[in-house]
Amino acid sequence: MTSSRPGAGRSSNEDSALVDPSPRYDYLEYSPHAVSGDQPLAAEVAVAISYNGINHAVMMATPNDMEDFVTGFTLTAGLVDSPLAIHGIDLTPQEDAIQVEVTLSSRAFTAFKHRRRGQAGSGGCGLCGVEALDQALPPLPVRDTAPLPPLAHLAGLHERFQATQALARDSGAMHAAVYVDGAGKTRLCREDIGRHNALDKLIGACVRAGLDPGSGFLAITSRCGLELIHKAVRAGAGTLVSLSAPSSLSVRRARSSRLNLIHQPHHGAPRLFSPPPGEQTGHRHLGQEPRKA
């Protein structure tokens, strides 16, 4: 456990050492050549913040400069009026998480409890309504590993999004999620200013249309954070493809839930992060179409 008072804490370099903010992960290039490699991924952890022993919020964040983050969050969320009201910040690293205990002055804590009565939870980059780690990192179902989509079905994925994103053509600033069926046809596209909302809309559209998310794959324009892994697994998806690199926690969760996770860079071959290299049993040879009977 580490502890400090605002203005007298450890340096940013010391704070960053709590958890590696850019851990390296192995991937297998999803191509007939099956070249392996590794790359740094942005670390993601659940940051559970308590004030004088009361759970308040769980935020998903990169685990560096934590004392800066907690101080800034406490101020900008209107929980205190002055940084002097923060008497201490204790950081306890855990698996996939950091527990933060903030000590407020007696007067600030009384005001905090009064303000909190009218709050349902914390939004922004956090998890709305989530106050404790067991809510932020729940156990996920472990499904049978789905077959990987043929490499040809991933070809031109960026262009598929451009062709189906009607709202983005008019206004920009839109995330999108698409469903590509087992035959490689783009069946549905849903857009929203929020990346989570776009995936929720797509999953809902699949359900309403009687389409199975476990057949084919779901693809998203945004970075792949933990919440999107949760949504894909709970929806029964077999494969999730993201145009932006996944976070480290997303890779670990996808692997543990047996969700195929593929990153499609803007240039170059797709990168298969889950299942990890060396665990391709039950998958067709990478990059090959299934054999016809």
mmCIF file of C-alpha atoms in Angstrom:
data_model
loop_
_atom_site.group_PDB
_atom_site.id
_atom_site.type_symbol
_atom_site.label_atom_id
_atom_site.label_comp_id
_atom_site.label_asym_id
_atom_site.label_seq_id
_atom_site.Cartn_x
_atom_site.Cartn_y
_atom_site.Cartn_z
ATOM 1 C CA MET A 1 0.000 0.000 0.000
ATOM 2 C CA THR A 2 1.205 3.509 -0.762
ATOM 3 C CA SER A 3 0.007 6.707 0.801
ATOM 4 C CA SER A 4 0.479 10.406 0.369
ATOM 5 C CA ARG A 5 -0.996 13.815 0.917
ATOM 6 C CA PRO A 6 -1.700 16.078 -2.088
ATOM 7 C CA GLY A 7 1.394 18.095 -2.947
ATOM 8 C CA ALA A 8 3.653 15.795 -0.953
ATOM 9 C CA GLY A 9 3.215 12.523 -2.780
ATOM 10 C CA ARG A 10 5.533 10.366 -4.825
ATOM 11 C CA SER A 11 6.738 11.486 -8.224
ATOM 12 C CA SER A 12 4.874 10.528 -11.410
ATOM 13 C CA ASN A 13 7.592 8.010 -12.229
ATOM 14 C CA GLU A 14 7.163 6.310 -8.864
ATOM 15 C CA ASP A 15 3.386 6.359 -9.237
ATOM 16 C CA SER A 16 3.613 4.845 -12.718
ATOM 17 C CA ALA A 17 5.504 1.880 -11.297
ATOM 18 C CA LEU A 18 2.362 0.577 -9.545
ATOM 19 C CA VAL A 19 1.324 -1.238 -12.736
ATOM 20 C CA ASP A 20 3.030 -1.270 -16.126
ATOM 21 C CA PRO A 21 0.998 1.234 -18.215
ATOM 22 C CA SER A 22 2.118 -0.370 -21.510
ATOM 23 C CA PRO A 23 2.543 -4.139 -21.066
ATOM 24 C CA ARG A 24 3.500 -6.177 -24.121
ATOM 25 C CA TYR A 25 1.221 -8.928 -25.434
ATOM 26 C CA ASP A 26 1.816 -11.670 -27.957
ATOM 27 C CA TYR A 27 -0.336 -11.893 -31.064
ATOM 28 C CA LEU A 28 -0.479 -14.050 -34.162
ATOM 29 C CA GLU A 29 -0.750 -12.298 -37.497
ATOM 30 C CA TYR A 30 -3.987 -13.543 -38.982
ATOM 31 C CA SER A 31 -2.671 -14.458 -42.424
ATOM 32 C CA PRO A 32 -1.558 -17.584 -44.291
ATOM 33 C CA HIS A 33 1.990 -16.898 -43.075
ATOM 34 C CA ALA A 34 0.924 -16.822 -39.400
ATOM 35 C CA VAL A 35 3.745 -14.532 -38.280
ATOM 36 C CA SER A 36 3.885 -14.044 -34.519
ATOM 37 C CA GLY A 37 4.898 -10.872 -32.740
ATOM 38 C CA ASP A 38 4.223 -8.742 -29.729
ATOM 39 C CA GLN A 39 3.279 -5.127 -29.124
ATOM 40 C CA PRO A 40 2.672 -2.821 -26.180
ATOM 41 C CA LEU A 41 -0.979 -2.322 -25.299
ATOM 42 C CA ALA A 42 -2.510 0.416 -23.204
ATOM 43 C CA ALA A 43 -3.027 -0.937 -19.711
ATOM 44 C CA GLU A 44 -6.536 -0.779 -18.292
ATOM 45 C CA VAL A 45 -7.486 -1.383 -14.674
ATOM 46 C CA ALA A 46 -10.529 -0.829 -12.521
ATOM 47 C CA VAL A 47 -9.877 1.991 -10.070
ATOM 48 C CA ALA A 48 -12.188 1.651 -7.076
ATOM 49 C CA ILE A 49 -12.403 4.906 -5.139
ATOM 50 C CA SER A 50 -13.663 5.077 -1.565
ATOM 51 C CA TYR A 51 -13.992 8.140 0.662
ATOM 52 C CA ASN A 52 -13.521 7.622 4.386
ATOM 53 C CA GLY A 53 -14.508 3.973 3.949
ATOM 54 C CA ILE A 54 -17.549 4.529 1.704
ATOM 55 C CA ASN A 55 -17.401 3.036 -1.792
ATOM 56 C CA HIS A 56 -18.172 5.748 -4.317
ATOM 57 C CA ALA A 57 -17.158 4.864 -7.877
ATOM 58 C CA VAL A 58 -15.192 2.502 -10.066
ATOM 59 C CA MET A 59 -13.438 4.103 -13.009
ATOM 60 C CA MET A 60 -11.619 2.348 -15.838
ATOM 61 C CA ALA A 61 -8.243 4.020 -16.307
ATOM 62 C CA THR A 62 -4.620 3.632 -17.340
ATOM 63 C CA PRO A 63 -2.757 2.923 -14.102
ATOM 64 C CA ASN A 64 -0.242 5.754 -14.028
ATOM 65 C CA ASP A 65 -0.368 9.103 -12.230
ATOM 66 C CA MET A 66 -3.080 7.692 -9.994
ATOM 67 C CA GLU A 67 -2.800 10.323 -7.286
ATOM 68 C CA ASP A 68 -3.181 13.049 -9.917
ATOM 69 C CA PHE A 69 -6.228 11.223 -11.311
ATOM 70 C CA VAL A 70 -7.917 10.736 -7.948
ATOM 71 C CA THR A 71 -7.245 14.314 -6.875
ATOM 72 C CA GLY A 72 -8.578 15.681 -10.160
ATOM 73 C CA PHE A 73 -11.621 13.402 -10.135
ATOM 74 C CA THR A 74 -12.468 14.359 -6.549
ATOM 75 C CA LEU A 75 -12.317 18.050 -7.420
ATOM 76 C CA THR A 76 -14.023 17.989 -10.834
ATOM 77 C CA ALA A 77 -16.819 15.717 -9.627
ATOM 78 C CA GLY A 78 -17.641 18.385 -7.059
ATOM 79 C CA LEU A 79 -16.948 16.097 -4.110
ATOM 80 C CA VAL A 80 -14.727 18.684 -2.407
ATOM 81 C CA ASP A 81 -14.281 22.410 -2.879
ATOM 82 C CA SER A 82 -10.553 22.519 -2.201
ATOM 83 C CA PRO A 83 -7.630 20.089 -2.524
ATOM 84 C CA LEU A 84 -6.816 20.921 1.097
ATOM 85 C CA ALA A 85 -9.873 18.842 2.044
ATOM 86 C CA ILE A 86 -8.046 15.736 0.817
ATOM 87 C CA HIS A 87 -5.959 14.564 3.763
ATOM 88 C CA GLY A 88 -4.576 11.391 2.221
ATOM 89 C CA ILE A 89 -4.706 8.965 -0.708
ATOM 90 C CA ASP A 90 -3.879 5.286 -0.138
ATOM 91 C CA LEU A 91 -3.292 3.090 -3.207
ATOM 92 C CA THR A 92 -3.488 -0.706 -3.024
ATOM 93 C CA PRO A 93 -2.732 -2.547 -6.291
ATOM 94 C CA GLN A 94 -4.753 -5.721 -6.844
ATOM 95 C CA GLU A 95 -5.151 -8.105 -9.762
ATOM 96 C CA ASP A 96 -6.609 -6.025 -12.628
ATOM 97 C CA ALA A 97 -7.477 -3.258 -10.184
ATOM 98 C CA ILE A 98 -6.289 -0.546 -7.827
ATOM 99 C CA GLN A 99 -8.153 0.101 -4.594
ATOM 100 C CA VAL A 100 -8.025 3.772 -3.607
ATOM 101 C CA GLU A 101 -8.935 5.005 -0.146
ATOM 102 C CA VAL A 102 -9.258 8.773 0.093
ATOM 103 C CA THR A 103 -9.321 10.434 3.498
ATOM 104 C CA LEU A 104 -11.325 13.643 3.610
ATOM 105 C CA SER A 105 -11.477 16.223 6.356
ATOM 106 C CA SER A 106 -14.440 15.898 8.712
ATOM 107 C CA ARG A 107 -16.175 18.924 7.207
ATOM 108 C CA ALA A 108 -15.576 17.745 3.625
ATOM 109 C CA PHE A 109 -16.788 14.235 4.454
ATOM 110 C CA THR A 110 -20.044 15.597 5.894
ATOM 111 C CA ALA A 111 -20.570 17.620 2.708
ATOM 112 C CA PHE A 112 -19.628 14.580 0.608
ATOM 113 C CA LYS A 113 -22.314 12.433 2.226
ATOM 114 C CA HIS A 114 -24.885 15.183 1.689
ATOM 115 C CA ARG A 115 -23.973 15.558 -2.007
ATOM 116 C CA ARG A 116 -23.900 11.802 -2.510
ATOM 117 C CA ARG A 117 -27.555 11.370 -1.569
ATOM 118 C CA GLY A 118 -28.508 12.919 -4.891
ATOM 119 C CA GLN A 119 -26.027 10.979 -7.032
ATOM 120 C CA ALA A 120 -26.746 7.639 -8.706
ATOM 121 C CA GLY A 121 -23.163 6.996 -9.720
ATOM 122 C CA SER A 122 -20.265 8.298 -11.722
ATOM 123 C CA GLY A 123 -20.235 8.605 -15.491
ATOM 124 C CA GLY A 124 -17.653 9.758 -17.998
ATOM 125 C CA CYS A 125 -14.867 7.208 -18.305
ATOM 126 C CA GLY A 126 -16.220 5.188 -15.416
ATOM 127 C CA LEU A 127 -18.974 2.638 -14.990
ATOM 128 C CA CYS A 128 -22.303 4.324 -14.256
ATOM 129 C CA GLY A 129 -23.761 3.242 -10.929
ATOM 130 C CA VAL A 130 -20.839 0.947 -10.110
ATOM 131 C CA GLU A 131 -19.350 1.481 -6.678
ATOM 132 C CA ALA A 132 -17.312 -1.657 -5.920
ATOM 133 C CA LEU A 133 -14.767 -3.868 -7.688
ATOM 134 C CA ASP A 134 -16.935 -6.988 -7.677
ATOM 135 C CA GLN A 135 -19.415 -5.064 -9.818
ATOM 136 C CA ALA A 136 -16.779 -3.733 -12.207
ATOM 137 C CA LEU A 137 -14.982 -7.065 -12.693
ATOM 138 C CA PRO A 138 -17.764 -9.654 -12.591
ATOM 139 C CA PRO A 139 -17.231 -13.287 -13.599
ATOM 140 C CA LEU A 140 -18.104 -13.844 -17.257
ATOM 141 C CA PRO A 141 -19.456 -16.990 -18.868
ATOM 142 C CA VAL A 142 -16.867 -19.202 -20.538
ATOM 143 C CA ARG A 143 -18.155 -20.472 -23.862
ATOM 144 C CA ASP A 144 -16.851 -22.964 -26.375
ATOM 145 C CA THR A 145 -14.315 -21.302 -28.641
ATOM 146 C CA ALA A 146 -15.986 -20.249 -31.889
ATOM 147 C CA PRO A 147 -14.381 -20.844 -35.299
ATOM 148 C CA LEU A 148 -12.396 -17.886 -36.570
ATOM 149 C CA PRO A 149 -13.958 -16.052 -39.505
ATOM 150 C CA PRO A 150 -12.212 -16.662 -42.844
ATOM 151 C CA LEU A 151 -9.557 -14.049 -43.511
ATOM 152 C CA ALA A 152 -11.427 -12.957 -46.639
ATOM 153 C CA HIS A 153 -14.351 -11.832 -44.475
ATOM 154 C CA LEU A 154 -12.090 -9.266 -42.787
ATOM 155 C CA ALA A 155 -10.869 -7.809 -46.076
ATOM 156 C CA GLY A 156 -11.779 -4.159 -46.570
ATOM 157 C CA LEU A 157 -13.299 -3.816 -43.101
ATOM 158 C CA HIS A 158 -12.524 -0.096 -42.942
ATOM 159 C CA GLU A 159 -14.319 0.367 -46.258
ATOM 160 C CA ARG A 160 -17.300 -1.624 -44.979
ATOM 161 C CA PHE A 161 -17.715 0.843 -42.156
ATOM 162 C CA GLN A 162 -17.426 3.798 -44.506
ATOM 163 C CA ALA A 163 -20.074 2.309 -46.778
ATOM 164 C CA THR A 164 -22.574 1.641 -43.995
ATOM 165 C CA GLN A 165 -22.082 4.638 -41.653
ATOM 166 C CA ALA A 166 -24.804 6.947 -42.900
ATOM 167 C CA LEU A 167 -24.800 9.269 -39.879
ATOM 168 C CA ALA A 168 -21.023 9.672 -39.888
ATOM 169 C CA ARG A 169 -21.114 10.850 -43.503
ATOM 170 C CA ASP A 170 -23.339 13.737 -42.461
ATOM 171 C CA SER A 171 -22.013 14.729 -39.069
ATOM 172 C CA GLY A 172 -18.821 12.818 -38.271
ATOM 173 C CA ALA A 173 -18.042 12.138 -34.593
ATOM 174 C CA MET A 174 -19.820 8.799 -34.708
ATOM 175 C CA HIS A 175 -18.764 5.381 -33.523
ATOM 176 C CA ALA A 176 -20.169 2.347 -35.284
ATOM 177 C CA ALA A 177 -20.601 -1.388 -34.798
ATOM 178 C CA VAL A 178 -21.380 -3.864 -37.579
ATOM 179 C CA TYR A 179 -22.485 -7.474 -37.749
ATOM 180 C CA VAL A 180 -20.946 -9.610 -40.493
ATOM 181 C CA ASP A 181 -22.669 -12.979 -40.878
ATOM 182 C CA GLY A 182 -21.101 -16.381 -41.419
ATOM 183 C CA ALA A 183 -21.193 -15.908 -45.180
ATOM 184 C CA GLY A 184 -19.191 -12.688 -44.957
ATOM 185 C CA LYS A 185 -22.117 -10.350 -45.649
ATOM 186 C CA THR A 186 -22.466 -7.108 -43.694
ATOM 187 C CA ARG A 187 -25.982 -7.432 -42.327
ATOM 188 C CA LEU A 188 -26.350 -4.605 -39.823
ATOM 189 C CA CYS A 189 -24.678 -1.354 -38.822
ATOM 190 C CA ARG A 190 -25.554 0.807 -35.851
ATOM 191 C CA GLU A 191 -24.076 4.201 -34.975
ATOM 192 C CA ASP A 192 -23.904 6.352 -31.888
ATOM 193 C CA ILE A 193 -21.789 9.132 -30.454
ATOM 194 C CA GLY A 194 -20.924 6.665 -27.671
ATOM 195 C CA ARG A 195 -18.935 3.542 -28.484
ATOM 196 C CA HIS A 196 -20.766 1.487 -25.847
ATOM 197 C CA ASN A 197 -24.097 2.650 -27.184
ATOM 198 C CA ALA A 198 -23.195 1.675 -30.749
ATOM 199 C CA LEU A 199 -22.435 -1.901 -29.692
ATOM 200 C CA ASP A 200 -25.569 -2.085 -27.526
ATOM 201 C CA LYS A 201 -27.644 -0.913 -30.486
ATOM 202 C CA LEU A 202 -26.083 -3.519 -32.764
ATOM 203 C CA ILE A 203 -26.619 -6.368 -30.292
ATOM 204 C CA GLY A 204 -30.220 -5.264 -29.802
ATOM 205 C CA ALA A 205 -30.748 -5.093 -33.557
ATOM 206 C CA CYS A 206 -29.361 -8.637 -33.946
ATOM 207 C CA VAL A 207 -31.730 -9.924 -31.272
ATOM 208 C CA ARG A 208 -34.745 -8.164 -32.798
ATOM 209 C CA ALA A 209 -33.854 -9.440 -36.276
ATOM 210 C CA GLY A 210 -33.306 -13.002 -35.078
ATOM 211 C CA LEU A 211 -29.601 -12.965 -35.996
ATOM 212 C CA ASP A 212 -27.122 -14.946 -33.922
ATOM 213 C CA PRO A 213 -24.102 -12.837 -32.777
ATOM 214 C CA GLY A 214 -22.248 -16.127 -32.319
ATOM 215 C CA SER A 215 -22.278 -16.719 -36.071
ATOM 216 C CA GLY A 216 -19.976 -14.469 -38.060
ATOM 217 C CA PHE A 217 -18.487 -11.599 -36.053
ATOM 218 C CA LEU A 218 -19.111 -8.215 -34.478
ATOM 219 C CA ALA A 219 -16.811 -5.323 -35.390
ATOM 220 C CA ILE A 220 -16.363 -1.923 -33.752
ATOM 221 C CA THR A 221 -14.667 1.292 -34.827
ATOM 222 C CA SER A 222 -13.516 2.222 -31.345
ATOM 223 C CA ARG A 223 -10.746 1.005 -29.108
ATOM 224 C CA CYS A 224 -11.685 -2.208 -27.356
ATOM 225 C CA GLY A 225 -12.039 -1.564 -23.643
ATOM 226 C CA LEU A 226 -13.198 -3.954 -20.936
ATOM 227 C CA GLU A 227 -16.874 -2.989 -21.095
ATOM 228 C CA LEU A 228 -17.077 -3.943 -24.770
ATOM 229 C CA ILE A 229 -15.639 -7.386 -24.007
ATOM 230 C CA HIS A 230 -18.326 -7.806 -21.336
ATOM 231 C CA LYS A 231 -21.057 -6.847 -23.785
ATOM 232 C CA ALA A 232 -19.804 -9.148 -26.547
ATOM 233 C CA VAL A 233 -19.455 -12.151 -24.229
ATOM 234 C CA ARG A 234 -22.862 -11.648 -22.634
ATOM 235 C CA ALA A 235 -24.445 -11.334 -26.082
ATOM 236 C CA GLY A 236 -23.012 -14.719 -27.063
ATOM 237 C CA ALA A 237 -20.641 -13.364 -29.708
ATOM 238 C CA GLY A 238 -17.877 -15.671 -30.844
ATOM 239 C CA THR A 239 -15.567 -13.082 -32.393
ATOM 240 C CA LEU A 240 -15.054 -9.362 -31.792
ATOM 241 C CA VAL A 241 -12.978 -7.282 -34.206
ATOM 242 C CA SER A 242 -11.820 -3.755 -33.379
ATOM 243 C CA LEU A 243 -10.255 -1.161 -35.649
ATOM 244 C CA SER A 244 -8.272 0.215 -32.719
ATOM 245 C CA ALA A 245 -5.956 -1.804 -30.500
ATOM 246 C CA PRO A 246 -7.462 -3.483 -27.419
ATOM 247 C CA SER A 247 -6.403 -2.726 -23.881
ATOM 248 C CA SER A 248 -4.354 -5.214 -21.873
ATOM 249 C CA LEU A 249 -7.292 -6.082 -19.612
ATOM 250 C CA SER A 250 -9.520 -6.654 -22.634
ATOM 251 C CA VAL A 251 -7.078 -9.219 -23.984
ATOM 252 C CA ARG A 252 -6.899 -11.068 -20.669
ATOM 253 C CA ARG A 253 -10.685 -11.107 -20.279
ATOM 254 C CA ALA A 254 -11.254 -12.214 -23.873
ATOM 255 C CA ARG A 255 -8.787 -15.072 -23.423
ATOM 256 C CA SER A 256 -10.358 -16.222 -20.159
ATOM 257 C CA SER A 257 -13.865 -16.147 -21.717
ATOM 258 C CA ARG A 258 -12.712 -17.781 -24.981
ATOM 259 C CA LEU A 259 -13.866 -14.853 -27.063
ATOM 260 C CA ASN A 260 -11.921 -14.495 -30.298
ATOM 261 C CA LEU A 261 -10.413 -10.991 -30.276
ATOM 262 C CA ILE A 262 -8.915 -9.536 -33.439
ATOM 263 C CA HIS A 263 -7.357 -6.123 -34.015
ATOM 264 C CA GLN A 264 -7.526 -4.897 -37.595
ATOM 265 C CA PRO A 265 -4.866 -2.173 -38.026
ATOM 266 C CA HIS A 266 -5.387 0.498 -40.650
ATOM 267 C CA HIS A 267 -2.472 -1.003 -42.538
ATOM 268 C CA GLY A 268 -1.273 -4.600 -42.397
ATOM 269 C CA ALA A 269 -2.696 -7.995 -41.532
ATOM 270 C CA PRO A 270 -5.210 -8.522 -38.708
ATOM 271 C CA ARG A 271 -3.702 -9.400 -35.334
ATOM 272 C CA LEU A 272 -5.195 -12.233 -33.332
ATOM 273 C CA PHE A 273 -4.857 -11.588 -29.593
ATOM 274 C CA SER A 274 -7.343 -14.185 -28.361
ATOM 275 C CA PRO A 275 -6.906 -17.079 -28.315
ATOM 276 C CA PRO A 276 -3.199 -16.483 -27.653
ATOM 277 C CA PRO A 277 -0.528 -17.831 -29.997
ATOM 278 C CA GLY A 278 -0.052 -21.536 -29.478
ATOM 279 C CA GLU A 279 -3.707 -22.166 -28.560
ATOM 280 C CA GLN A 280 -5.188 -22.535 -32.012
ATOM 281 C CA THR A 281 -6.566 -26.043 -31.448
ATOM 282 C CA GLY A 282 -9.992 -26.388 -33.009
ATOM 283 C CA HIS A 283 -9.500 -23.452 -35.392
ATOM 284 C CA ARG A 284 -9.131 -23.823 -39.114
ATOM 285 C CA HIS A 285 -5.651 -23.026 -40.421
ATOM 286 C CA LEU A 286 -5.160 -19.290 -40.152
ATOM 287 C CA GLY A 287 -6.247 -17.339 -43.178
ATOM 288 C CA GLN A 288 -7.775 -20.308 -45.016
ATOM 289 C CA GLU A 289 -11.353 -20.718 -46.173
ATOM 290 C CA PRO A 290 -13.181 -23.759 -44.767
ATOM 291 C CA ARG A 291 -13.011 -26.784 -47.012
ATOM 292 C CA LYS A 292 -16.105 -27.552 -49.025
ATOM 293 C CA ALA A 293 -17.589 -31.019 -48.719
#
